[in-house]
PDB file of C-alpha atoms and ligand atoms in Angstrom:
ATOM      1  CA  MET I   1     122.208  58.753 102.785  1.00  0.00           C
ATOM      2  CA  PHE I   2     119.451  56.854 103.991  1.00  0.00           C
ATOM      3  CA  PHE I   3     121.442  54.317 106.067  1.00  0.00           C
ATOM      4  CA  ASP I   4     124.371  55.956 107.846  1.00  0.00           C
ATOM      5  CA  SER I   5     125.241  56.177 111.500  1.00  0.00           C
ATOM      6  CA  ASP I   6     121.967  57.791 112.502  1.00  0.00           C
ATOM      7  CA  TYR I   7     119.705  55.639 111.081  1.00  0.00           C
ATOM      8  CA  ARG I   8     118.024  53.931 113.831  1.00  0.00           C
ATOM      9  CA  GLU I   9     114.740  52.325 113.117  1.00  0.00           C
ATOM     10  CA  GLY I  10     111.868  50.661 115.177  1.00  0.00           C
ATOM     11  CA  ALA I  11     110.663  47.623 114.355  1.00  0.00           C
ATOM     12  CA  ARG I  12     108.248  45.080 115.495  1.00  0.00           C
ATOM     13  CA  LEU I  13     108.686  40.890 115.269  1.00  0.00           C
ATOM     14  CA  ASP I  14     105.762  39.188 114.393  1.00  0.00           C
ATOM     15  CA  ASP I  15     104.715  38.120 117.440  1.00  0.00           C
ATOM     16  CA  GLY I  16     104.715  41.521 118.675  1.00  0.00           C
ATOM     17  CA  THR I  17     108.467  41.677 120.168  1.00  0.00           C
ATOM     18  CA  PRO I  18     109.822  45.409 119.716  1.00  0.00           C
ATOM     19  CA  ALA I  19     113.019  45.505 118.102  1.00  0.00           C
ATOM     20  CA  GLU I  20     115.561  47.937 117.172  1.00  0.00           C
ATOM     21  CA  ILE I  21     118.011  48.044 114.394  1.00  0.00           C
ATOM     22  CA  ARG I  22     121.159  50.553 113.681  1.00  0.00           C
ATOM     23  CA  MET I  23     124.173  50.203 112.110  1.00  0.00           C
ATOM     24  CA  ILE I  24     126.716  47.738 113.507  1.00  0.00           C
ATOM     25  CA  ARG I  25     129.714  49.843 115.700  1.00  0.00           C
ATOM     26  CA  ALA I  26     133.237  49.501 117.088  1.00  0.00           C
ATOM     27  CA  SER I  27     131.783  49.150 120.730  1.00  0.00           C
ATOM     28  CA  ASP I  28     129.072  46.345 119.838  1.00  0.00           C
ATOM     29  CA  GLN I  29     131.842  43.543 120.283  1.00  0.00           C
ATOM     30  CA  ASP I  30     130.552  42.405 123.598  1.00  0.00           C
ATOM     31  CA  LEU I  31     126.613  42.070 121.828  1.00  0.00           C
ATOM     32  CA  LEU I  32     128.124  39.946 118.963  1.00  0.00           C
ATOM     33  CA  ARG I  33     130.260  38.424 121.212  1.00  0.00           C
ATOM     34  CA  ARG I  34     127.020  37.585 123.322  1.00  0.00           C
ATOM     35  CA  GLY I  35     125.160  36.930 120.451  1.00  0.00           C
ATOM     36  CA  PHE I  36     127.036  34.210 118.765  1.00  0.00           C
ATOM     37  CA  GLU I  37     126.870  32.564 121.924  1.00  0.00           C
ATOM     38  CA  ARG I  38     123.310  32.123 121.677  1.00  0.00           C
ATOM     39  CA  LEU I  39     123.097  30.711 117.976  1.00  0.00           C
ATOM     40  CA  SER I  40     123.116  26.783 117.653  1.00  0.00           C
ATOM     41  CA  PRO I  41     126.041  24.345 116.285  1.00  0.00           C
ATOM     42  CA  GLU I  42     123.579  23.851 113.243  1.00  0.00           C
ATOM     43  CA  SER I  43     123.162  27.871 112.183  1.00  0.00           C
ATOM     44  CA  ARG I  44     127.017  28.255 113.115  1.00  0.00           C
ATOM     45  CA  TYR I  45     127.838  25.467 110.415  1.00  0.00           C
ATOM     46  CA  ARG I  46     125.209  27.231 108.184  1.00  0.00           C
ATOM     47  CA  ARG I  47     126.726  31.131 108.678  1.00  0.00           C
ATOM     48  CA  PHE I  48     130.453  29.191 108.727  1.00  0.00           C
ATOM     49  CA  LEU I  49     130.178  26.325 107.070  1.00  0.00           C
ATOM     50  CA  ALA I  50     132.621  25.245 109.424  1.00  0.00           C
ATOM     51  CA  PRO I  51     131.791  23.869 113.367  1.00  0.00           C
ATOM     52  CA  LYS I  52     132.647  26.983 115.277  1.00  0.00           C
ATOM     53  CA  ARG I  53     132.847  27.554 119.018  1.00  0.00           C
ATOM     54  CA  SER I  54     133.692  31.296 118.705  1.00  0.00           C
ATOM     55  CA  LEU I  55     134.557  34.309 117.123  1.00  0.00           C
ATOM     56  CA  SER I  56     138.555  35.214 117.820  1.00  0.00           C
ATOM     57  CA  ASP I  57     139.300  38.817 118.455  1.00  0.00           C
ATOM     58  CA  ARG I  58     140.055  39.213 115.417  1.00  0.00           C
ATOM     59  CA  GLU I  59     136.694  38.324 113.910  1.00  0.00           C
ATOM     60  CA  LEU I  60     135.165  40.653 116.687  1.00  0.00           C
ATOM     61  CA  ARG I  61     137.178  43.389 115.113  1.00  0.00           C
ATOM     62  CA  TYR I  62     136.560  42.690 111.585  1.00  0.00           C
ATOM     63  CA  PHE I  63     132.665  42.292 111.887  1.00  0.00           C
ATOM     64  CA  THR I  64     132.457  45.201 114.162  1.00  0.00           C
ATOM     65  CA  ASN I  65     134.571  48.118 112.442  1.00  0.00           C
ATOM     66  CA  VAL I  66     133.155  48.607 109.367  1.00  0.00           C
ATOM     67  CA  ASP I  67     133.195  50.977 106.381  1.00  0.00           C
ATOM     68  CA  GLY I  68     129.444  51.558 105.983  1.00  0.00           C
ATOM     69  CA  ILE I  69     129.920  51.565 102.209  1.00  0.00           C
ATOM     70  CA  ASP I  70     131.732  48.557 101.225  1.00  0.00           C
ATOM     71  CA  HIS I  71     131.794  46.351 103.988  1.00  0.00           C
ATOM     72  CA  PHE I  72     127.886  47.030 105.484  1.00  0.00           C
ATOM     73  CA  ALA I  73     126.344  45.622 108.324  1.00  0.00           C
ATOM     74  CA  LEU I  74     123.095  46.432 110.228  1.00  0.00           C
ATOM     75  CA  ILE I  75     122.526  44.614 114.164  1.00  0.00           C
ATOM     76  CA  ALA I  76     118.831  44.103 114.956  1.00  0.00           C
ATOM     77  CA  LEU I  77     118.593  43.983 118.991  1.00  0.00           C
ATOM     78  CA  THR I  78     116.264  44.260 122.105  1.00  0.00           C
ATOM     79  CA  THR I  79     116.189  45.358 125.188  1.00  0.00           C
ATOM     80  CA  THR I  80     116.555  42.855 128.280  1.00  0.00           C
ATOM     81  CA  ALA I  81     113.858  43.301 131.379  1.00  0.00           C
ATOM     82  CA  ASN I  82     117.072  44.270 133.301  1.00  0.00           C
ATOM     83  CA  GLY I  83     118.000  46.902 130.814  1.00  0.00           C
ATOM     84  CA  GLU I  84     120.487  45.383 128.836  1.00  0.00           C
ATOM     85  CA  GLY I  85     120.652  45.331 124.908  1.00  0.00           C
ATOM     86  CA  GLU I  86     120.284  41.945 123.158  1.00  0.00           C
ATOM     87  CA  GLY I  87     121.562  40.952 120.241  1.00  0.00           C
ATOM     88  CA  LEU I  88     119.100  39.406 118.055  1.00  0.00           C
ATOM     89  CA  GLY I  89     120.100  39.184 114.118  1.00  0.00           C
ATOM     90  CA  THR I  90     122.811  40.437 112.021  1.00  0.00           C
ATOM     91  CA  ALA I  91     123.044  41.580 108.375  1.00  0.00           C
ATOM     92  CA  ARG I  92     126.043  42.404 106.142  1.00  0.00           C
ATOM     93  CA  PHE I  93     127.270  42.720 102.912  1.00  0.00           C
ATOM     94  CA  ILE I  94     131.299  42.840 101.731  1.00  0.00           C
ATOM     95  CA  ARG I  95     131.641  44.450  98.180  1.00  0.00           C
ATOM     96  CA  LEU I  96     133.631  42.372  95.863  1.00  0.00           C
ATOM     97  CA  ARG I  97     136.893  44.302  94.982  1.00  0.00           C
ATOM     98  CA  ALA I  98     136.647  42.732  91.116  1.00  0.00           C
ATOM     99  CA  ASP I  99     133.675  44.077  90.575  1.00  0.00           C
ATOM    100  CA  ARG I 100     132.271  46.785  92.873  1.00  0.00           C
ATOM    101  CA  THR I 101     128.961  46.115  91.927  1.00  0.00           C
ATOM    102  CA  CYS I 102     128.748  43.026  93.195  1.00  0.00           C
ATOM    103  CA  ALA I 103     128.760  41.954  96.730  1.00  0.00           C
ATOM    104  CA  GLU I 104     128.720  38.919  99.540  1.00  0.00           C
ATOM    105  CA  ALA I 105     125.417  38.909 101.391  1.00  0.00           C
ATOM    106  CA  ALA I 106     125.182  37.300 104.964  1.00  0.00           C
ATOM    107  CA  VAL I 107     122.019  37.256 107.180  1.00  0.00           C
ATOM    108  CA  THR I 108     121.806  35.299 110.737  1.00  0.00           C
ATOM    109  CA  VAL I 109     118.999  35.679 113.368  1.00  0.00           C
ATOM    110  CA  VAL I 110     119.507  33.743 117.064  1.00  0.00           C
ATOM    111  CA  ASP I 111     117.723  30.714 117.533  1.00  0.00           C
ATOM    112  CA  ASP I 112     115.299  31.527 119.936  1.00  0.00           C
ATOM    113  CA  TRP I 113     114.436  34.628 117.711  1.00  0.00           C
ATOM    114  CA  GLN I 114     114.509  33.062 114.365  1.00  0.00           C
ATOM    115  CA  GLY I 115     110.752  32.221 112.400  1.00  0.00           C
ATOM    116  CA  LYS I 116     109.659  36.046 113.897  1.00  0.00           C
ATOM    117  CA  GLY I 117     109.993  37.731 110.338  1.00  0.00           C
ATOM    118  CA  LEU I 118     113.850  39.413 111.277  1.00  0.00           C
ATOM    119  CA  GLY I 119     115.669  37.899 108.790  1.00  0.00           C
ATOM    120  CA  ARG I 120     113.415  38.516 106.013  1.00  0.00           C
ATOM    121  CA  LEU I 121     113.389  42.797 107.263  1.00  0.00           C
ATOM    122  CA  LEU I 122     117.215  42.624 108.036  1.00  0.00           C
ATOM    123  CA  LEU I 123     117.454  41.026 104.196  1.00  0.00           C
ATOM    124  CA  LEU I 124     114.693  44.097 102.992  1.00  0.00           C
ATOM    125  CA  ARG I 125     117.096  46.668 104.598  1.00  0.00           C
ATOM    126  CA  LEU I 126     120.177  45.422 103.417  1.00  0.00           C
ATOM    127  CA  ILE I 127     118.661  45.597 100.002  1.00  0.00           C
ATOM    128  CA  ALA I 128     118.016  48.814 100.615  1.00  0.00           C
ATOM    129  CA  ALA I 129     121.388  50.481 101.694  1.00  0.00           C
ATOM    130  CA  ALA I 130     123.181  47.258  98.853  1.00  0.00           C
ATOM    131  CA  ARG I 131     121.252  49.953  96.214  1.00  0.00           C
ATOM    132  CA  GLU I 132     121.720  53.093  97.802  1.00  0.00           C
ATOM    133  CA  ARG I 133     125.258  52.355  97.839  1.00  0.00           C
ATOM    134  CA  GLY I 134     125.997  50.789  93.945  1.00  0.00           C
ATOM    135  CA  VAL I 135     125.379  47.074  94.771  1.00  0.00           C
ATOM    136  CA  SER I 136     123.515  45.717  92.099  1.00  0.00           C
ATOM    137  CA  HIS I 137     123.701  42.184  93.009  1.00  0.00           C
ATOM    138  CA  PHE I 138     124.322  39.802  96.164  1.00  0.00           C
ATOM    139  CA  ARG I 139     126.887  36.637  95.812  1.00  0.00           C
ATOM    140  CA  ALA I 140     125.601  33.958  96.967  1.00  0.00           C
ATOM    141  CA  TYR I 141     127.855  30.369  97.514  1.00  0.00           C
ATOM    142  CA  VAL I 142     126.224  27.578  97.795  1.00  0.00           C
ATOM    143  CA  LEU I 143     126.625  23.806  97.644  1.00  0.00           C
ATOM    144  CA  ALA I 144     124.350  22.092  94.941  1.00  0.00           C
ATOM    145  CA  ASP I 145     124.218  19.088  97.910  1.00  0.00           C
ATOM    146  CA  ASN I 146     120.759  17.904  97.219  1.00  0.00           C
ATOM    147  CA  ARG I 147     117.659  17.921  94.920  1.00  0.00           C
ATOM    148  CA  LYS I 148     115.830  20.730  96.645  1.00  0.00           C
ATOM    149  CA  MET I 149     118.648  22.339  96.111  1.00  0.00           C
ATOM    150  CA  HIS I 150     118.686  22.041  91.991  1.00  0.00           C
ATOM    151  CA  SER I 151     115.206  22.798  91.539  1.00  0.00           C
ATOM    152  CA  LEU I 152     115.805  25.988  93.226  1.00  0.00           C
ATOM    153  CA  LEU I 153     118.033  27.181  90.468  1.00  0.00           C
ATOM    154  CA  GLU I 154     115.894  25.601  88.278  1.00  0.00           C
ATOM    155  CA  GLU I 155     113.422  28.166  89.438  1.00  0.00           C
ATOM    156  CA  LEU I 156     115.716  31.052  89.746  1.00  0.00           C
ATOM    157  CA  GLY I 157     117.028  30.964  85.845  1.00  0.00           C
ATOM    158  CA  GLY I 158     116.881  34.126  84.350  1.00  0.00           C
ATOM    159  CA  ALA I 159     118.273  36.905  86.011  1.00  0.00           C
ATOM    160  CA  THR I 160     120.401  34.796  88.131  1.00  0.00           C
ATOM    161  CA  ARG I 161     123.959  34.060  86.826  1.00  0.00           C
ATOM    162  CA  ILE I 162     124.792  30.698  87.768  1.00  0.00           C
ATOM    163  CA  ARG I 163     128.461  29.196  87.729  1.00  0.00           C
ATOM    164  CA  SER I 164     129.129  25.804  89.197  1.00  0.00           C
ATOM    165  CA  ALA I 165     132.324  23.839  90.147  1.00  0.00           C
ATOM    166  CA  ASP I 166     133.673  21.509  92.621  1.00  0.00           C
ATOM    167  CA  GLY I 167     129.840  21.015  93.785  1.00  0.00           C
ATOM    168  CA  THR I 168     129.917  25.090  94.955  1.00  0.00           C
ATOM    169  CA  VAL I 169     127.042  26.796  92.949  1.00  0.00           C
ATOM    170  CA  GLU I 170     128.093  30.328  93.350  1.00  0.00           C
ATOM    171  CA  LEU I 171     124.740  32.785  92.232  1.00  0.00           C
ATOM    172  CA  ASP I 172     124.289  36.588  91.589  1.00  0.00           C
ATOM    173  CA  VAL I 173     120.857  37.551  92.786  1.00  0.00           C
ATOM    174  CA  PRO I 174     120.005  40.471  91.180  1.00  0.00           C
ATOM    175  CA  LEU I 175     118.379  42.691  93.825  1.00  0.00           C
ATOM    176  CA  PRO I 176     114.682  44.392  93.567  1.00  0.00           C
ATOM    177  CA  ASP I 177     114.192  47.603  93.566  1.00  0.00           C
ATOM    178  CA  VAL I 178     113.504  48.255  97.475  1.00  0.00           C
ATOM    179  CA  PRO I 179     112.791  51.612  98.892  1.00  0.00           C
ATOM    180  CA  ALA I 180     114.450  51.772 102.386  1.00  0.00           C
ATOM    181  CA  ASP I 181     112.073  54.522 104.019  1.00  0.00           C
ATOM    182  CA  VAL I 182     109.119  52.152 103.396  1.00  0.00           C
ATOM    183  CA  SER I 183     107.178  50.440 106.388  1.00  0.00           C
ATOM    184  CA  VAL I 184     105.122  47.938 104.605  1.00  0.00           C
ATOM    185  CA  PRO I 185     107.368  47.166 101.892  1.00  0.00           C
ATOM    186  CA  PRO I 186     106.021  44.594  99.052  1.00  0.00           C
ATOM    187  CA  LEU I 187     105.755  41.348 100.772  1.00  0.00           C
ATOM    188  CA  PRO I 188     104.100  39.658  97.806  1.00  0.00           C
ATOM    189  CA  VAL I 189     105.823  40.554  95.635  1.00  0.00           C
ATOM    190  CA  PHE I 190     109.239  40.923  97.406  1.00  0.00           C
ATOM    191  CA  LYS I 191     108.483  36.524  98.811  1.00  0.00           C
ATOM    192  CA  GLN I 192     108.907  35.752  94.429  1.00  0.00           C
ATOM    193  CA  HIS I 193     112.120  37.360  94.148  1.00  0.00           C
ATOM    194  CA  PRO I 194     114.995  35.249  93.700  1.00  0.00           C
ATOM    195  CA  VAL I 195     116.904  36.521  96.335  1.00  0.00           C
ATOM    196  CA  TYR I 196     114.503  36.195  99.510  1.00  0.00           C
ATOM    197  CA  ARG I 197     113.600  32.158  98.194  1.00  0.00           C
ATOM    198  CA  VAL I 198     117.180  32.320  98.982  1.00  0.00           C
ATOM    199  CA  LEU I 199     116.908  32.990 101.670  1.00  0.00           C
ATOM    200  CA  SER I 200     113.791  30.924 103.139  1.00  0.00           C
ATOM    201  CA  GLU I 201     115.746  27.863 101.245  1.00  0.00           C
ATOM    202  CA  ALA I 202     118.080  28.997 103.273  1.00  0.00           C
ATOM    203  CA  ALA I 203     115.958  29.204 106.563  1.00  0.00           C
ATOM    204  CA  LYS I 204     114.300  25.537 105.962  1.00  0.00           C
ATOM    205  CA  GLY I 205     117.530  23.679 105.664  1.00  0.00           C
ATOM    206  CA  SER I 206     116.834  22.585 102.297  1.00  0.00           C
ATOM    207  CA  VAL I 207     120.562  24.599 100.567  1.00  0.00           C
ATOM    208  CA  THR I 208     123.727  24.553 102.551  1.00  0.00           C
ATOM    209  CA  PRO I 209     125.484  27.956 101.888  1.00  0.00           C
ATOM    210  CA  LYS I 210     128.809  28.732 101.366  1.00  0.00           C
ATOM    211  CA  PRO I 211     131.050  31.082 103.981  1.00  0.00           C
ATOM    212  CA  ALA I 212     131.896  34.016 102.506  1.00  0.00           C
ATOM    213  CA  SER I 213     135.780  34.277 102.066  1.00  0.00           C
ATOM    214  CA  SER I 214     136.716  36.851 104.866  1.00  0.00           C
TER     215      SER I 214
HETATM  216  C1  LIG X 301     118.223  32.562 107.372  1.00  0.00           C
HETATM  217  C2  LIG X 301     117.663  33.050 108.319  1.00  0.00           C
HETATM  218  C3  LIG X 301     118.295  34.158 108.223  1.00  0.00           C
HETATM  219  C4  LIG X 301     116.287  33.689 108.775  1.00  0.00           C
HETATM  220  O1  LIG X 301     115.765  34.898 109.328  1.00  0.00           O
HETATM  221  P1  LIG X 301     114.389  33.971 110.360  1.00  0.00           P
HETATM  222  O2  LIG X 301     114.539  34.886 111.425  1.00  0.00           O
HETATM  223  O3  LIG X 301     114.368  33.516 111.048  1.00  0.00           O
HETATM  224  O4  LIG X 301     113.571  34.118 108.862  1.00  0.00           O
HETATM  225  P2  LIG X 301     111.928  34.589 108.480  1.00  0.00           P
HETATM  226  O5  LIG X 301     111.301  34.790 110.436  1.00  0.00           O
HETATM  227  O6  LIG X 301     112.091  36.225 108.277  1.00  0.00           O
HETATM  228  O7  LIG X 301     111.233  33.714 107.825  1.00  0.00           O
HETATM  229  C5  LIG X 301     112.171  33.861 106.270  1.00  0.00           C
HETATM  230  C6  LIG X 301     111.249  31.950 106.031  1.00  0.00           C
HETATM  231  O8  LIG X 301     111.859  31.600 106.104  1.00  0.00           O
HETATM  232  C7  LIG X 301     111.282  30.793 106.837  1.00  0.00           C
HETATM  233  N1  LIG X 301     111.830  29.764 108.333  1.00  0.00           N
HETATM  234  C8  LIG X 301     112.581  30.701 109.265  1.00  0.00           C
HETATM  235  N2  LIG X 301     112.658  29.567 110.048  1.00  0.00           N
HETATM  236  C9  LIG X 301     112.433  28.352 109.673  1.00  0.00           C
HETATM  237  C10 LIG X 301     112.274  27.187 110.314  1.00  0.00           C
HETATM  238  N3  LIG X 301     113.200  26.937 111.185  1.00  0.00           N
HETATM  239  N4  LIG X 301     111.761  26.335 109.818  1.00  0.00           N
HETATM  240  C11 LIG X 301     111.400  25.859 108.567  1.00  0.00           C
HETATM  241  N5  LIG X 301     111.377  27.927 107.973  1.00  0.00           N
HETATM  242  C12 LIG X 301     111.466  28.960 108.324  1.00  0.00           C
HETATM  243  C13 LIG X 301     110.076  31.330 107.051  1.00  0.00           C
HETATM  244  O9  LIG X 301     108.673  30.641 106.896  1.00  0.00           O
HETATM  245  C14 LIG X 301     109.641  32.158 106.041  1.00  0.00           C
HETATM  246  O10 LIG X 301     109.488  31.782 104.879  1.00  0.00           O
HETATM  247  P3  LIG X 301     108.547  32.039 104.051  1.00  0.00           P
HETATM  248  O11 LIG X 301     107.957  33.363 103.439  1.00  0.00           O
HETATM  249  O12 LIG X 301     109.004  31.231 102.730  1.00  0.00           O
HETATM  250  O13 LIG X 301     107.106  31.365 104.798  1.00  0.00           O
HETATM  251  C15 LIG X 301     117.818  32.243 109.957  1.00  0.00           C
HETATM  252  O14 LIG X 301     117.845  31.200 109.106  1.00  0.00           O
HETATM  253  C16 LIG X 301     119.698  31.633 110.200  1.00  0.00           C
HETATM  254  O15 LIG X 301     120.325  32.340 110.972  1.00  0.00           O
HETATM  255  N6  LIG X 301     120.134  30.813 109.660  1.00  0.00           N
HETATM  256  C17 LIG X 301     121.625  30.184 110.274  1.00  0.00           C
HETATM  257  C18 LIG X 301     122.458  31.523 109.162  1.00  0.00           C
HETATM  258  C19 LIG X 301     122.429  31.184 107.563  1.00  0.00           C
HETATM  259  O16 LIG X 301     121.971  29.921 107.071  1.00  0.00           O
HETATM  260  N7  LIG X 301     122.174  32.255 107.255  1.00  0.00           N
HETATM  261  C20 LIG X 301     121.454  31.964 105.911  1.00  0.00           C
HETATM  262  C21 LIG X 301     122.528  33.030 105.042  1.00  0.00           C
HETATM  263  S1  LIG X 301     124.403  33.692 104.731  1.00  0.00           S
END
């Protein structure tokens, strides 16, 4: 597999900051806790759909002890001036038990590092790893609470399976074919893809994601 414990990628954010992306591991609990502390209340709310003051020890263990197949997670980090690692963001998917070709996915970037292309890069790598593991769709839950969301749903149409109940919309978004080892992805095409449109609208705050059940 391309995305295994040896996977390590040097990347540059849009502002030139060097970053490393690799699979998350059990020893990353502290890195994750510190990254969460730097997330704004708004980003925490968007990720978990509840005001969240901290991650519990149990959550930290759960988010870092991944099997790499059914629960897969990447972490992006940089090195601070004093030589310490600083977590910039994570991307994870958790495969659904009822449908192994589908997984719930979440991408989170620490506020100070948002808007520099990291969310896009993490999403690209997450998709490549998902495809490598036989996942063909990401499931997203969003709250159908505004007009922007409704027009996005109309736009997505087609290949995206959409179900709604109680004001919540469940989207099964098909994953594009993203080669894992291509450093310059076909961005203009990717940016039109439904899976990227959902991320981009989440970043703009125009759609509210509902948290994954885990
Ligand atoms: C959603 C999120 C992961 C995006 O990460 P990011 O690193 O900021 O994203 P990128 O820099 O790669 O930009 C992706 C798109 O979002 C847009 N964007 C990013 N930050 C934005 C901001 N503050 N305001 C408006 N647009 C923004 C970018 O312009 C880009 O869209 P475009 O290609 O149409 O121009 C990040 O905002 C985040 O962690 N939000 C909180 C948690 C969340 O909502 N996660 C998503 C669902 S689980």
